[in-house]
Amino acid sequence: MYTFLFCFAAFLATGQMSELVVVPREGWHARPPTATEPMANPVPFVITHHSYIPPACHTPEACVQSMQTMQDMHQLQNGWNDIGYSFGVGGDGNAYEGRGWSKVGAHAPKYNNISIGICVIGDWTKELPPENQLNTVHKLIAFGVEKGYIREDYKLLGHRQVRDTECPGDRLFEEISTWEHFGVKGERRQENNGVEDNKLFFFKHKS
């Protein structure tokens, strides 16, 4: 049914190989973007989101519909060039290509050109995503690091850390705050180009 699935090898701490399935844009019937802007890799940040609406999806058919719904919202309602996220991750355990690894997103102002934005499809305010969905987020980030799209010393942030929002939901934010590369707020700095004003983030020290 889904003839456009890409399977990438990902790594697990156990040494066992596990497949990371990334559904490319053709696989969820994405409309072409109205414009694109290249992004330099590797990027220093990964920013986690939840969709809130659409709700969680648990089958490829439902997750394809969710990606289409988000693209409709972002292009037709918001007037953006494309779906805002670099990738979506569904409850079916698949990752879905949005803008991809090397195009500037529209998911976190002031960070769009220096981050990969991952939307964990669903509302994660009061409950956690299922384990397979979280595992796919881990695998996707690991793949990005291994292929040179994401810096090895990247900082993982929740959307709420860079904008006044409840995203990615309380429960998901609590979860990612336990992950190894989670970043906590540091000082504010002015970018050399005088345009971007980004916060610095540092690794959270474990007790």
Coordinates of C-alpha atoms in Angstrom, one line a residue:
M1 CA 0.0 0.0 0.0
Y2 CA 2.7 2.5 1.0
T3 CA 5.2 2.0 -1.9
F4 CA 7.3 5.1 -0.9
L5 CA 8.5 3.9 2.5
F6 CA 12.2 4.4 3.2
C7 CA 13.9 2.1 5.7
F8 CA 17.0 3.3 7.4
A9 CA 19.2 1.3 9.8
A10 CA 19.2 2.8 13.3
F11 CA 21.1 1.8 16.4
L12 CA 20.0 0.6 19.8
A13 CA 22.0 0.6 23.0
T14 CA 21.6 -3.1 23.1
G15 CA 23.6 -3.5 19.9
Q16 CA 20.5 -4.9 18.2
M17 CA 19.6 -3.3 14.8
S18 CA 16.2 -1.8 14.5
E19 CA 14.6 -0.2 11.4
L20 CA 13.7 3.4 11.3
V21 CA 11.0 3.9 8.8
V22 CA 10.8 7.4 7.2
V23 CA 7.8 8.0 4.9
P24 CA 8.9 10.6 2.4
R25 CA 6.7 13.4 1.2
E26 CA 5.5 11.3 -1.8
G27 CA 4.3 8.7 0.7
W28 CA 1.8 11.0 2.4
H29 CA 0.9 12.8 -0.8
A30 CA 2.3 16.2 0.3
R31 CA 1.7 19.2 -1.8
P32 CA 4.8 20.9 -3.2
P33 CA 6.1 23.8 -1.1
T34 CA 5.5 27.2 -2.5
A35 CA 9.2 28.1 -1.7
T36 CA 12.1 26.6 0.1
E37 CA 15.3 27.9 1.8
P38 CA 18.4 25.7 2.3
M39 CA 19.6 25.1 5.8
A40 CA 23.3 24.4 6.8
N41 CA 24.0 21.1 8.5
P42 CA 24.8 20.0 11.1
V43 CA 22.4 22.0 13.3
P44 CA 22.9 22.5 17.0
F45 CA 19.3 22.2 18.1
V46 CA 16.5 19.7 18.0
I47 CA 13.1 21.2 19.0
T48 CA 10.2 18.9 20.1
H49 CA 6.6 19.7 19.4
H50 CA 3.2 18.1 19.7
S51 CA 0.5 18.7 17.2
Y52 CA -2.4 19.0 19.8
I53 CA -4.7 19.0 16.7
P54 CA -4.7 16.7 14.9
P55 CA -5.0 14.1 17.7
A56 CA -2.8 11.0 18.1
C57 CA -2.7 8.6 15.1
H58 CA -2.0 4.9 15.4
T59 CA -2.1 3.5 11.8
P60 CA -0.3 4.6 8.7
E61 CA -3.6 5.7 7.1
A62 CA -4.4 7.9 10.1
C63 CA -0.9 9.3 10.3
V64 CA -0.9 10.2 6.6
Q65 CA -4.2 12.0 7.2
S66 CA -2.6 13.9 10.1
M67 CA 0.3 15.0 8.0
Q68 CA -2.0 16.3 5.3
T69 CA -4.1 18.1 7.9
M70 CA -1.1 19.8 9.4
Q71 CA 0.1 20.9 5.9
D72 CA -3.4 22.2 5.1
M73 CA -3.3 24.2 8.4
H74 CA 0.1 25.6 7.8
Q75 CA -0.2 26.4 4.1
L76 CA -3.8 27.4 3.7
Q77 CA -4.6 28.9 7.1
N78 CA -1.2 30.3 8.2
G79 CA 0.0 31.2 4.7
W80 CA 3.3 29.4 5.2
N81 CA 5.4 27.8 2.4
D82 CA 4.9 24.3 3.6
I83 CA 4.2 22.2 6.7
G84 CA 6.3 23.8 9.4
Y85 CA 8.1 20.8 10.9
S86 CA 11.1 19.0 9.6
F87 CA 9.5 15.7 10.5
G88 CA 6.3 14.3 12.1
V89 CA 6.4 11.1 14.2
G90 CA 3.2 9.0 14.4
G91 CA 1.9 6.5 16.9
D92 CA 2.2 3.9 14.1
G93 CA 6.0 4.0 14.8
N94 CA 6.8 5.8 11.5
A95 CA 8.6 9.1 10.9
Y96 CA 7.1 11.3 8.2
E97 CA 9.3 13.7 6.2
G98 CA 8.1 17.3 6.4
R99 CA 10.7 19.9 5.3
G100 CA 13.4 17.3 5.9
W101 CA 17.0 17.6 7.2
S102 CA 18.3 20.5 5.1
K103 CA 15.5 23.1 4.6
V104 CA 14.6 25.9 7.0
G105 CA 11.5 25.1 8.9
A106 CA 8.6 27.3 10.3
H107 CA 8.2 25.8 13.8
A108 CA 10.3 28.0 16.2
P109 CA 11.0 31.6 15.4
K110 CA 14.7 32.5 15.8
Y111 CA 15.6 28.8 15.7
N112 CA 14.1 27.8 12.3
N113 CA 17.4 28.0 10.5
I114 CA 19.5 26.2 13.2
S115 CA 17.2 23.4 14.3
I116 CA 15.4 20.2 13.3
G117 CA 11.7 20.5 14.4
I118 CA 10.1 17.1 15.3
C119 CA 6.3 17.0 15.8
V120 CA 5.2 14.1 17.9
I121 CA 1.6 13.8 16.5
G122 CA -1.0 14.0 19.3
D123 CA -1.9 16.0 22.4
W124 CA 0.6 15.1 25.1
T125 CA -0.6 17.4 27.8
K126 CA -1.9 14.7 30.2
E127 CA -0.5 11.5 28.8
L128 CA 2.7 10.2 27.3
P129 CA 3.0 9.1 23.7
P130 CA 3.2 5.4 23.3
E131 CA 6.7 3.8 23.6
N132 CA 7.0 3.0 19.9
Q133 CA 6.4 6.7 19.1
L134 CA 9.1 7.9 21.6
N135 CA 11.5 5.2 20.3
T136 CA 11.1 6.6 16.8
V137 CA 12.0 10.1 18.0
H138 CA 15.2 8.7 19.5
K139 CA 16.0 6.7 16.3
L140 CA 15.3 9.7 14.1
I141 CA 17.6 12.0 16.1
A142 CA 20.3 9.3 16.2
F143 CA 20.1 8.9 12.5
G144 CA 20.4 12.6 12.0
V145 CA 23.6 12.7 14.2
E146 CA 25.1 9.7 12.5
K147 CA 24.6 11.2 9.0
G148 CA 25.9 14.6 9.9
Y149 CA 22.6 16.5 9.9
I150 CA 22.6 17.2 13.6
R151 CA 25.7 18.0 15.7
E152 CA 26.9 15.4 18.1
D153 CA 26.7 17.9 21.0
Y154 CA 23.2 19.0 20.0
K155 CA 20.7 20.5 22.5
L156 CA 17.2 19.0 22.8
L157 CA 14.6 21.6 23.6
G158 CA 10.8 21.7 24.0
H159 CA 9.0 24.3 22.0
R160 CA 7.9 26.1 25.2
Q161 CA 11.6 26.8 25.9
V162 CA 11.9 29.1 22.9
R163 CA 8.3 30.5 22.7
D164 CA 5.4 31.3 25.0
T165 CA 3.4 28.1 24.4
E166 CA 2.3 24.9 26.2
C167 CA 3.8 22.8 23.4
P168 CA 5.0 20.0 23.5
G169 CA 2.5 19.3 26.3
D170 CA 3.3 18.8 30.0
R171 CA 3.8 15.0 29.9
L172 CA 6.0 15.0 26.8
F173 CA 8.0 17.9 28.1
E174 CA 8.6 16.0 31.4
E175 CA 9.7 13.0 29.4
I176 CA 12.2 14.8 27.2
S177 CA 13.7 16.6 30.2
T178 CA 15.1 13.2 31.3
W179 CA 16.8 12.6 27.9
E180 CA 20.6 12.9 27.7
H181 CA 20.8 16.0 25.5
F182 CA 18.0 18.0 27.1
G183 CA 19.0 21.7 27.3
V184 CA 18.1 24.2 30.0
K185 CA 18.0 27.9 29.5
G186 CA 21.1 30.0 29.6
E187 CA 22.0 33.5 28.7
R188 CA 20.6 35.4 25.7
R189 CA 23.0 36.4 22.9
Q190 CA 22.9 38.5 19.8
E191 CA 23.9 36.6 16.6
N192 CA 26.8 38.0 14.6
N193 CA 24.5 38.9 11.7
G194 CA 22.6 41.3 14.0
V195 CA 19.3 39.7 13.0
E196 CA 18.7 36.7 15.1
D197 CA 18.5 36.9 18.9
N198 CA 18.9 33.4 20.2
K199 CA 19.0 31.9 23.7
L200 CA 21.9 29.7 24.6
F201 CA 21.2 26.4 26.1
F202 CA 23.4 24.0 28.1
F203 CA 23.2 20.4 29.0
K204 CA 21.1 19.6 32.1
H205 CA 23.4 18.2 34.8
K206 CA 22.1 14.9 36.2
S207 CA 22.2 14.6 40.0

